[in-house]
PDB file of C-alpha atoms and ligand atoms in Angstrom:
ATOM      1  CA  ALA A  24     -17.658  -9.120 -18.736  1.00 54.00           C
ATOM      2  CA  PHE A  25     -15.100  -7.660 -21.132  1.00 70.00           C
ATOM      3  CA  GLN A  26     -11.579  -8.774 -20.110  1.00 86.00           C
ATOM      4  CA  HIS A  27      -9.027  -5.981 -19.989  1.00 93.00           C
ATOM      5  CA  ARG A  28      -5.564  -6.992 -21.339  1.00 94.00           C
ATOM      6  CA  LEU A  29      -4.170  -6.630 -17.790  1.00 96.00           C
ATOM      7  CA  TRP A  30      -6.828  -8.781 -16.121  1.00 96.00           C
ATOM      8  CA  PRO A  31      -4.860 -12.097 -16.107  1.00 96.00           C
ATOM      9  CA  GLU A  32      -1.801 -10.336 -14.608  1.00 97.00           C
ATOM     10  CA  ILE A  33      -3.981  -8.583 -12.006  1.00 97.00           C
ATOM     11  CA  GLU A  34      -5.641 -11.853 -10.944  1.00 97.00           C
ATOM     12  CA  LYS A  35      -2.271 -13.661 -10.618  1.00 98.00           C
ATOM     13  CA  THR A  36      -0.521 -10.804  -8.789  1.00 98.00           C
ATOM     14  CA  VAL A  37      -3.371 -10.231  -6.315  1.00 98.00           C
ATOM     15  CA  LYS A  38      -3.503 -13.922  -5.348  1.00 97.00           C
ATOM     16  CA  GLN A  39       0.296 -14.078  -4.988  1.00 97.00           C
ATOM     17  CA  GLN A  40       0.574 -10.840  -2.974  1.00 97.00           C
ATOM     18  CA  VAL A  41      -2.330 -11.688  -0.630  1.00 96.00           C
ATOM     19  CA  ALA A  42      -0.783 -15.109   0.096  1.00 95.00           C
ATOM     20  CA  MET A  43       2.560 -13.438   0.906  1.00 95.00           C
ATOM     21  CA  ALA A  44       0.964 -10.735   3.063  1.00 95.00           C
ATOM     22  CA  ARG A  45      -0.873 -13.400   5.074  1.00 93.00           C
ATOM     23  CA  MET A  46       2.377 -15.219   5.835  1.00 91.00           C
ATOM     24  CA  GLY A  47       3.646 -14.155   9.217  1.00 83.00           C
ATOM     25  CA  ILE A  48       7.073 -12.732   9.836  1.00 85.00           C
ATOM     26  CA  GLY A  49       8.084 -16.202  10.942  1.00 79.00           C
ATOM     27  CA  ASP A  50      11.016 -16.685  13.278  1.00 67.00           C
ATOM     28  CA  CYS A  51      14.032 -14.463  12.940  1.00 60.00           C
ATOM     29  CA  GLY A  52      15.618 -17.133  10.771  1.00 70.00           C
ATOM     30  CA  SER A  53      13.379 -15.912   7.934  1.00 78.00           C
ATOM     31  CA  GLY A  54      15.612 -12.885   7.451  1.00 88.00           C
ATOM     32  CA  TRP A  55      13.020 -10.319   8.454  1.00 94.00           C
ATOM     33  CA  GLN A  56      14.560  -7.718  10.770  1.00 94.00           C
ATOM     34  CA  LEU A  57      12.468  -5.333  12.854  1.00 95.00           C
ATOM     35  CA  PHE A  58      13.655  -1.800  11.950  1.00 94.00           C
ATOM     36  CA  ALA A  59      10.954   0.454  13.335  1.00 95.00           C
ATOM     37  CA  GLU A  60       8.348   0.169  16.070  1.00 96.00           C
ATOM     38  CA  ASP A  61       5.774   2.682  17.295  1.00 95.00           C
ATOM     39  CA  GLY A  62       2.994   1.415  19.584  1.00 96.00           C
ATOM     40  CA  GLU A  63       1.001  -1.167  17.599  1.00 96.00           C
ATOM     41  CA  MET A  64       3.018  -0.537  14.418  1.00 97.00           C
ATOM     42  CA  LYS A  65       5.950  -2.847  13.660  1.00 97.00           C
ATOM     43  CA  MET A  66       8.052  -2.509  10.491  1.00 97.00           C
ATOM     44  CA  TYR A  67      10.298  -5.244   9.147  1.00 97.00           C
ATOM     45  CA  ARG A  68      12.640  -5.346   6.191  1.00 96.00           C
ATOM     46  CA  ARG A  69      14.891  -7.902   4.493  1.00 95.00           C
ATOM     47  CA  GLU A  70      18.147  -6.629   3.084  1.00 94.00           C
ATOM     48  CA  GLU A  71      18.181  -7.635  -0.615  1.00 93.00           C
ATOM     49  CA  GLU A  72      20.088  -6.260  -3.604  1.00 91.00           C
ATOM     50  CA  VAL A  73      19.459  -6.850  -7.314  1.00 87.00           C
ATOM     51  CA  ASP A  74      22.334  -5.894  -9.657  1.00 86.00           C
ATOM     52  CA  GLY A  75      23.899  -3.980  -6.787  1.00 86.00           C
ATOM     53  CA  MET A  76      20.685  -2.023  -6.167  1.00 88.00           C
ATOM     54  CA  VAL A  77      18.858  -2.067  -2.842  1.00 92.00           C
ATOM     55  CA  VAL A  78      15.384  -3.595  -3.247  1.00 93.00           C
ATOM     56  CA  ASP A  79      14.726  -4.352   0.432  1.00 95.00           C
ATOM     57  CA  PRO A  80      11.275  -5.964   0.796  1.00 96.00           C
ATOM     58  CA  LEU A  81       9.296  -4.241   3.524  1.00 97.00           C
ATOM     59  CA  LYS A  82       6.503  -5.663   5.681  1.00 97.00           C
ATOM     60  CA  ALA A  83       4.622  -3.537   8.202  1.00 97.00           C
ATOM     61  CA  VAL A  84       1.919  -4.724  10.566  1.00 97.00           C
ATOM     62  CA  HIS A  85      -0.306  -2.284  12.441  1.00 98.00           C
ATOM     63  CA  VAL A  86      -3.553  -2.494  14.429  1.00 98.00           C
ATOM     64  CA  VAL A  87      -5.702   0.643  14.354  1.00 98.00           C
ATOM     65  CA  LYS A  88      -8.813   1.109  16.493  1.00 98.00           C
ATOM     66  CA  GLY A  89     -12.083   2.572  15.199  1.00 98.00           C
ATOM     67  CA  ILE A  90     -11.800   1.883  11.458  1.00 98.00           C
ATOM     68  CA  THR A  91     -12.604  -1.049   9.125  1.00 98.00           C
ATOM     69  CA  GLY A  92     -10.576  -2.738   6.407  1.00 98.00           C
ATOM     70  CA  HIS A  93     -12.999  -1.466   3.780  1.00 98.00           C
ATOM     71  CA  GLU A  94     -12.457   2.136   4.961  1.00 98.00           C
ATOM     72  CA  VAL A  95      -8.644   1.756   4.998  1.00 98.00           C
ATOM     73  CA  CYS A  96      -8.633   0.335   1.448  1.00 98.00           C
ATOM     74  CA  HIS A  97     -11.120   2.943   0.210  1.00 98.00           C
ATOM     75  CA  TYR A  98      -8.919   5.886   1.291  1.00 98.00           C
ATOM     76  CA  PHE A  99      -5.741   4.170   0.044  1.00 98.00           C
ATOM     77  CA  PHE A 100      -7.182   3.292  -3.370  1.00 99.00           C
ATOM     78  CA  SER A 101      -9.227   6.409  -4.205  1.00 98.00           C
ATOM     79  CA  PRO A 102      -7.203   9.079  -6.059  1.00 98.00           C
ATOM     80  CA  GLN A 103      -9.179  12.041  -4.674  1.00 98.00           C
ATOM     81  CA  TYR A 104      -7.626  11.655  -1.190  1.00 98.00           C
ATOM     82  CA  ARG A 105      -4.030  10.818  -2.136  1.00 98.00           C
ATOM     83  CA  TYR A 106      -2.523  14.303  -1.957  1.00 98.00           C
ATOM     84  CA  ASP A 107      -3.901  14.563   1.592  1.00 98.00           C
ATOM     85  CA  TRP A 108      -1.810  11.702   2.996  1.00 98.00           C
ATOM     86  CA  GLU A 109       0.992  10.870   0.457  1.00 97.00           C
ATOM     87  CA  THR A 110       3.578  13.510   1.449  1.00 93.00           C
ATOM     88  CA  THR A 111       6.227  12.512  -1.118  1.00 94.00           C
ATOM     89  CA  LEU A 112       3.802  12.950  -4.051  1.00 97.00           C
ATOM     90  CA  GLU A 113       4.554  15.768  -6.504  1.00 98.00           C
ATOM     91  CA  GLN A 114       2.122  14.783  -9.270  1.00 98.00           C
ATOM     92  CA  MET A 115      -0.493  12.047  -9.730  1.00 98.00           C
ATOM     93  CA  THR A 116      -2.410  11.283 -12.936  1.00 98.00           C
ATOM     94  CA  VAL A 117      -5.075   8.611 -13.449  1.00 98.00           C
ATOM     95  CA  LEU A 118      -4.040   7.211 -16.834  1.00 98.00           C
ATOM     96  CA  GLU A 119      -6.940   4.770 -17.270  1.00 97.00           C
ATOM     97  CA  THR A 120     -10.057   3.704 -15.428  1.00 97.00           C
ATOM     98  CA  ILE A 121      -9.992  -0.040 -16.110  1.00 96.00           C
ATOM     99  CA  SER A 122     -13.052  -0.681 -13.895  1.00 95.00           C
ATOM    100  CA  ASP A 123     -14.583   0.845 -10.763  1.00 96.00           C
ATOM    101  CA  ASP A 124     -12.063  -1.096  -8.634  1.00 98.00           C
ATOM    102  CA  THR A 125      -9.068  -0.937 -10.988  1.00 98.00           C
ATOM    103  CA  LEU A 126      -7.154   2.188 -12.057  1.00 98.00           C
ATOM    104  CA  MET A 127      -3.835   2.964 -13.736  1.00 98.00           C
ATOM    105  CA  PHE A 128      -1.702   5.768 -12.283  1.00 98.00           C
ATOM    106  CA  HIS A 129       1.374   7.821 -13.180  1.00 98.00           C
ATOM    107  CA  GLN A 130       3.016   9.375 -10.099  1.00 98.00           C
ATOM    108  CA  ILE A 131       5.998  11.713  -9.852  1.00 98.00           C
ATOM    109  CA  HIS A 132       7.513  11.749  -6.358  1.00 97.00           C
ATOM    110  CA  LYS A 133       9.434  14.597  -4.796  1.00 96.00           C
ATOM    111  CA  ARG A 134      13.172  14.441  -5.351  1.00 94.00           C
ATOM    112  CA  ILE A 135      15.034  12.970  -2.394  1.00 88.00           C
ATOM    113  CA  TRP A 136      18.543  14.477  -2.325  1.00 86.00           C
ATOM    114  CA  PRO A 137      21.122  13.338  -3.454  1.00 86.00           C
ATOM    115  CA  ALA A 138      19.242  10.808  -5.655  1.00 88.00           C
ATOM    116  CA  SER A 139      17.517  11.945  -8.854  1.00 91.00           C
ATOM    117  CA  GLN A 140      13.720  12.372  -8.975  1.00 95.00           C
ATOM    118  CA  ARG A 141      11.615   9.236  -9.439  1.00 97.00           C
ATOM    119  CA  ASP A 142       8.332   8.424 -11.145  1.00 98.00           C
ATOM    120  CA  VAL A 143       6.215   5.272 -11.375  1.00 98.00           C
ATOM    121  CA  VAL A 144       3.413   3.847 -13.551  1.00 98.00           C
ATOM    122  CA  PHE A 145       1.261   1.206 -11.872  1.00 98.00           C
ATOM    123  CA  TRP A 146      -2.133  -0.455 -11.882  1.00 98.00           C
ATOM    124  CA  SER A 147      -4.084  -0.421  -8.633  1.00 98.00           C
ATOM    125  CA  HIS A 148      -6.830  -2.941  -7.779  1.00 98.00           C
ATOM    126  CA  MET A 149      -9.088  -3.047  -4.733  1.00 98.00           C
ATOM    127  CA  ARG A 150     -10.885  -6.237  -3.757  1.00 98.00           C
ATOM    128  CA  LYS A 151     -12.905  -7.823  -0.969  1.00 97.00           C
ATOM    129  CA  LEU A 152     -11.779 -11.379  -0.151  1.00 95.00           C
ATOM    130  CA  PRO A 153     -13.764 -14.067   1.629  1.00 88.00           C
ATOM    131  CA  ASN A 154     -12.466 -14.710   5.138  1.00 82.00           C
ATOM    132  CA  ASP A 155     -11.659 -18.372   4.531  1.00 78.00           C
ATOM    133  CA  GLN A 156     -10.150 -18.822   8.010  1.00 76.00           C
ATOM    134  CA  ASP A 157     -13.153 -17.590   9.954  1.00 77.00           C
ATOM    135  CA  ARG A 158     -16.268 -18.290   7.863  1.00 75.00           C
ATOM    136  CA  ASP A 159     -18.595 -15.849   9.612  1.00 76.00           C
ATOM    137  CA  GLY A 160     -15.796 -13.372  10.382  1.00 78.00           C
ATOM    138  CA  PRO A 161     -15.739  -9.947   8.679  1.00 81.00           C
ATOM    139  CA  ASP A 162     -14.364  -9.789   5.151  1.00 81.00           C
ATOM    140  CA  ILE A 163     -10.793  -9.079   4.263  1.00 96.00           C
ATOM    141  CA  TRP A 164     -10.068  -6.099   1.999  1.00 98.00           C
ATOM    142  CA  THR A 165      -6.945  -5.531  -0.070  1.00 98.00           C
ATOM    143  CA  VAL A 166      -5.396  -3.039  -2.490  1.00 98.00           C
ATOM    144  CA  VAL A 167      -2.559  -4.245  -4.733  1.00 98.00           C
ATOM    145  CA  ASN A 168      -0.411  -1.761  -6.685  1.00 98.00           C
ATOM    146  CA  ASN A 169       1.914  -3.166  -9.332  1.00 98.00           C
ATOM    147  CA  SER A 170       4.173  -1.398 -11.833  1.00 98.00           C
ATOM    148  CA  THR A 171       3.211  -1.671 -15.472  1.00 98.00           C
ATOM    149  CA  GLU A 172       4.133  -0.145 -18.832  1.00 97.00           C
ATOM    150  CA  ASP A 173       2.280   2.672 -20.555  1.00 97.00           C
ATOM    151  CA  PRO A 174       3.247   3.528 -24.156  1.00 96.00           C
ATOM    152  CA  ASP A 175       2.352   7.187 -23.507  1.00 97.00           C
ATOM    153  CA  HIS A 176       4.713   7.294 -20.475  1.00 97.00           C
ATOM    154  CA  PRO A 177       7.857   5.399 -21.480  1.00 97.00           C
ATOM    155  CA  ALA A 178      10.357   4.759 -18.668  1.00 97.00           C
ATOM    156  CA  ASN A 179      13.235   7.250 -18.298  1.00 96.00           C
ATOM    157  CA  ALA A 180      12.068   9.407 -21.224  1.00 94.00           C
ATOM    158  CA  GLY A 181      11.964  12.639 -19.179  1.00 92.00           C
ATOM    159  CA  LYS A 182      13.798  13.994 -16.125  1.00 93.00           C
ATOM    160  CA  CYS A 183      12.683  11.152 -13.786  1.00 97.00           C
ATOM    161  CA  VAL A 184      14.214   7.760 -13.099  1.00 97.00           C
ATOM    162  CA  ARG A 185      11.420   5.141 -13.374  1.00 97.00           C
ATOM    163  CA  ILE A 186      10.993   2.988 -10.266  1.00 97.00           C
ATOM    164  CA  PHE A 187       9.282  -0.408 -10.177  1.00 97.00           C
ATOM    165  CA  LEU A 188       7.147  -1.472  -7.246  1.00 98.00           C
ATOM    166  CA  THR A 189       4.723  -4.075  -5.955  1.00 98.00           C
ATOM    167  CA  VAL A 190       2.640  -3.042  -2.965  1.00 98.00           C
ATOM    168  CA  CYS A 191      -0.021  -4.972  -1.075  1.00 98.00           C
ATOM    169  CA  LEU A 192      -2.229  -3.436   1.611  1.00 98.00           C
ATOM    170  CA  LEU A 193      -4.175  -6.236   3.373  1.00 98.00           C
ATOM    171  CA  CYS A 194      -6.805  -5.302   5.968  1.00 98.00           C
ATOM    172  CA  GLN A 195      -8.665  -7.549   8.407  1.00 96.00           C
ATOM    173  CA  THR A 196     -11.489  -5.974  10.389  1.00 96.00           C
ATOM    174  CA  ARG A 197     -12.062  -7.094  13.993  1.00 95.00           C
ATOM    175  CA  VAL A 198     -15.424  -6.588  15.704  1.00 94.00           C
ATOM    176  CA  ILE A 199     -15.878  -7.063  19.475  1.00 93.00           C
ATOM    177  CA  PRO A 200     -19.658  -6.698  20.025  1.00 93.00           C
ATOM    178  CA  PRO A 201     -20.576  -4.834  23.257  1.00 93.00           C
ATOM    179  CA  LYS A 202     -21.784  -7.176  26.055  1.00 93.00           C
ATOM    180  CA  ASP A 203     -25.004  -5.243  26.702  1.00 92.00           C
ATOM    181  CA  GLY A 204     -26.284  -5.677  23.138  1.00 89.00           C
ATOM    182  CA  THR A 205     -26.067  -1.935  22.368  1.00 93.00           C
ATOM    183  CA  PRO A 206     -25.520  -1.154  18.668  1.00 93.00           C
ATOM    184  CA  LEU A 207     -21.962  -1.406  17.358  1.00 94.00           C
ATOM    185  CA  SER A 208     -19.891   1.769  17.528  1.00 97.00           C
ATOM    186  CA  ARG A 209     -16.346   2.597  16.408  1.00 98.00           C
ATOM    187  CA  ASP A 210     -15.200   1.671  19.916  1.00 97.00           C
ATOM    188  CA  ASN A 211     -16.003  -1.957  19.094  1.00 96.00           C
ATOM    189  CA  ILE A 212     -14.029  -2.216  15.847  1.00 97.00           C
ATOM    190  CA  SER A 213     -10.371  -2.298  14.858  1.00 97.00           C
ATOM    191  CA  CYS A 214      -8.398  -3.140  11.756  1.00 98.00           C
ATOM    192  CA  LYS A 215      -5.274  -5.254  11.414  1.00 97.00           C
ATOM    193  CA  ILE A 216      -3.245  -3.765   8.552  1.00 98.00           C
ATOM    194  CA  THR A 217      -0.438  -5.554   6.741  1.00 98.00           C
ATOM    195  CA  TYR A 218       1.485  -3.377   4.269  1.00 98.00           C
ATOM    196  CA  CYS A 219       4.021  -5.137   2.023  1.00 98.00           C
ATOM    197  CA  SER A 220       6.163  -3.351  -0.540  1.00 97.00           C
ATOM    198  CA  VAL A 221       9.115  -4.060  -2.799  1.00 97.00           C
ATOM    199  CA  VAL A 222      10.489  -0.937  -4.495  1.00 96.00           C
ATOM    200  CA  ASN A 223      13.182  -1.210  -7.166  1.00 95.00           C
ATOM    201  CA  PRO A 224      14.585   2.328  -7.312  1.00 94.00           C
ATOM    202  CA  GLY A 225      15.320   2.006 -11.062  1.00 93.00           C
ATOM    203  CA  GLY A 226      18.529   3.870 -11.698  1.00 81.00           C
ATOM    204  CA  TRP A 227      21.376   3.484  -9.223  1.00 78.00           C
ATOM    205  CA  ALA A 228      21.051   5.194  -5.829  1.00 84.00           C
ATOM    206  CA  PRO A 229      23.491   4.784  -2.933  1.00 87.00           C
ATOM    207  CA  ALA A 230      22.412   1.908  -0.667  1.00 91.00           C
ATOM    208  CA  SER A 231      22.944   4.129   2.374  1.00 91.00           C
ATOM    209  CA  VAL A 232      20.666   6.828   0.908  1.00 90.00           C
ATOM    210  CA  LEU A 233      17.908   4.345  -0.007  1.00 91.00           C
ATOM    211  CA  ARG A 234      17.975   2.603   3.359  1.00 93.00           C
ATOM    212  CA  ALA A 235      17.899   5.984   5.122  1.00 93.00           C
ATOM    213  CA  VAL A 236      14.928   7.084   2.970  1.00 91.00           C
ATOM    214  CA  TYR A 237      13.009   3.883   3.693  1.00 92.00           C
ATOM    215  CA  LYS A 238      13.792   4.038   7.406  1.00 93.00           C
ATOM    216  CA  ARG A 239      12.529   7.625   7.576  1.00 93.00           C
ATOM    217  CA  GLU A 240       9.682   7.570   5.069  1.00 93.00           C
ATOM    218  CA  TYR A 241       7.841   4.310   5.658  1.00 95.00           C
ATOM    219  CA  PRO A 242       7.001   4.735   9.364  1.00 96.00           C
ATOM    220  CA  LYS A 243       5.953   8.340   8.640  1.00 95.00           C
ATOM    221  CA  PHE A 244       3.800   7.221   5.699  1.00 96.00           C
ATOM    222  CA  LEU A 245       1.906   4.485   7.570  1.00 97.00           C
ATOM    223  CA  LYS A 246       1.331   6.621  10.695  1.00 97.00           C
ATOM    224  CA  ARG A 247       0.169   9.596   8.637  1.00 97.00           C
ATOM    225  CA  PHE A 248      -2.087   7.488   6.395  1.00 98.00           C
ATOM    226  CA  THR A 249      -3.810   5.624   9.256  1.00 98.00           C
ATOM    227  CA  ALA A 250      -4.300   8.852  11.249  1.00 98.00           C
ATOM    228  CA  TYR A 251      -5.851  10.360   8.099  1.00 98.00           C
ATOM    229  CA  VAL A 252      -8.342   7.483   7.767  1.00 98.00           C
ATOM    230  CA  LYS A 253      -9.308   7.734  11.466  1.00 98.00           C
ATOM    231  CA  ASN A 254      -9.884  11.459  11.101  1.00 98.00           C
ATOM    232  CA  GLN A 255     -11.874  11.121   7.868  1.00 98.00           C
ATOM    233  CA  THR A 256     -14.168   8.404   9.264  1.00 98.00           C
ATOM    234  CA  LYS A 257     -14.645   9.382  12.928  1.00 97.00           C
ATOM    235  CA  SER A 258     -17.971  11.140  12.396  1.00 97.00           C
ATOM    236  CA  LYS A 259     -19.209   9.006   9.483  1.00 98.00           C
ATOM    237  CA  PRO A 260     -21.275   5.787   9.585  1.00 98.00           C
ATOM    238  CA  ILE A 261     -19.083   2.651   9.700  1.00 97.00           C
ATOM    239  CA  MET A 262     -18.334   1.308   6.189  1.00 96.00           C
ATOM    240  CA  TYR A 263     -17.973  -2.483   6.616  1.00 92.00           C
TER     241      TYR A 263
HETATM  242  C1  A59 B 314      15.959   7.770  -3.626  1.00 67.50           C
HETATM  243  C2  A59 B 314      14.501   7.457  -3.456  1.00 67.50           C
HETATM  244  C3  A59 B 314      14.039   6.438  -4.462  1.00 67.50           C
HETATM  245  C4  A59 B 314      12.617   5.936  -4.238  1.00 67.50           C
HETATM  246  C5  A59 B 314      11.637   7.060  -3.887  1.00 67.50           C
HETATM  247  C6  A59 B 314      10.241   6.456  -3.757  1.00 67.50           C
HETATM  248  C7  A59 B 314       9.319   6.694  -4.740  1.00 67.50           C
HETATM  249  C8  A59 B 314       8.018   6.171  -4.650  1.00 67.50           C
HETATM  250  C9  A59 B 314       7.676   5.415  -3.533  1.00 67.50           C
HETATM  251  C10 A59 B 314       6.307   4.877  -3.356  1.00 67.50           C
HETATM  252  C11 A59 B 314       5.914   4.360  -2.113  1.00 67.50           C
HETATM  253  C12 A59 B 314       4.632   3.856  -1.927  1.00 67.50           C
HETATM  254  C13 A59 B 314       3.715   3.884  -2.957  1.00 67.50           C
HETATM  255  S1  A59 B 314       2.117   3.234  -2.687  1.00 67.50           S
HETATM  256  O1  A59 B 314       2.163   2.451  -1.468  1.00 67.50           O
HETATM  257  O2  A59 B 314       1.714   2.559  -3.868  1.00 67.50           O
HETATM  258  C14 A59 B 314       1.000   4.560  -2.342  1.00 67.50           C
HETATM  259  C15 A59 B 314       0.663   5.346  -3.554  1.00 67.50           C
HETATM  260  O3  A59 B 314       1.541   6.425  -3.655  1.00 67.50           O
HETATM  261  C16 A59 B 314       4.087   4.391  -4.174  1.00 67.50           C
HETATM  262  C17 A59 B 314       5.368   4.897  -4.369  1.00 67.50           C
HETATM  263  C18 A59 B 314       8.612   5.147  -2.566  1.00 67.50           C
HETATM  264  C19 A59 B 314       9.893   5.679  -2.658  1.00 67.50           C
HETATM  265  C20 A59 B 314      10.873   5.379  -1.627  1.00 67.50           C
HETATM  266  C21 A59 B 314      10.629   5.644  -0.329  1.00 67.50           C
HETATM  267  C22 A59 B 314       9.342   6.057   0.201  1.00 67.50           C
HETATM  268  C23 A59 B 314       8.792   5.289   1.162  1.00 67.50           C
HETATM  269  C24 A59 B 314       7.588   5.665   1.724  1.00 67.50           C
HETATM  270  C25 A59 B 314       6.970   6.790   1.271  1.00 67.50           C
HETATM  271  C26 A59 B 314       7.559   7.523   0.267  1.00 67.50           C
HETATM  272  N1  A59 B 314       8.737   7.163  -0.271  1.00 67.50           N
END
């Protein structure tokens, strides 16, 4: 098939991000600190700065009943649902449809006082991965979003400060078949979600402001997004 100019970068980044998402939090010596917890959802961050700017890597793990990894990735990847769950989104444009599982986006996010407004250009790729740990286990689904350049949307040309991000959403479906051999229902499935993100805020923003934004926004984002998927799928056939 025709190779898009980004394909080599997409392949490399997906493999790298999936490997990192699969790594556990490890012991506390690994620098990951738990900063938010709500039921099954646990959010960790590492405090890291690049050129004096906060770029704290974030890793969230969550287990949600009644949905599959394919469904979670479908609603995360597909542009037509994004305004429903992404509360900080002011504008989203699909810049290029690279393939049916790879898109390029430009997003302008709402201004978060006192920092200036941000925007981002990134490619987004959704993929099913073989479950190499458990051969006959359900597949693993992932969406990787990674910042990229677009000549028609140069960084910092307009009112927004361009941010740079790498995001990996990794989903592992769990099926517990009912004892009495009745057909599978949503009561017998759950999804283990790992969400990893590194956001470089671009221009300078006070560390205290950024850390407060992340602490407030990320738990809200993951709870709202997963509740959205549950609500969208509850009366639909299971998409494995
Ligand atoms: C001063 C604030 C500077 C940074 C503001 C900001 C801009 C964008 C983004 C961001 C976060 C997740 C994605 S995604 O996972 O790819 C989904 C598609 O939208 C894309 C963009 C984050 C943030 C910073 C915080 C923040 C955190 C969770 C939600 C909202 N804002």
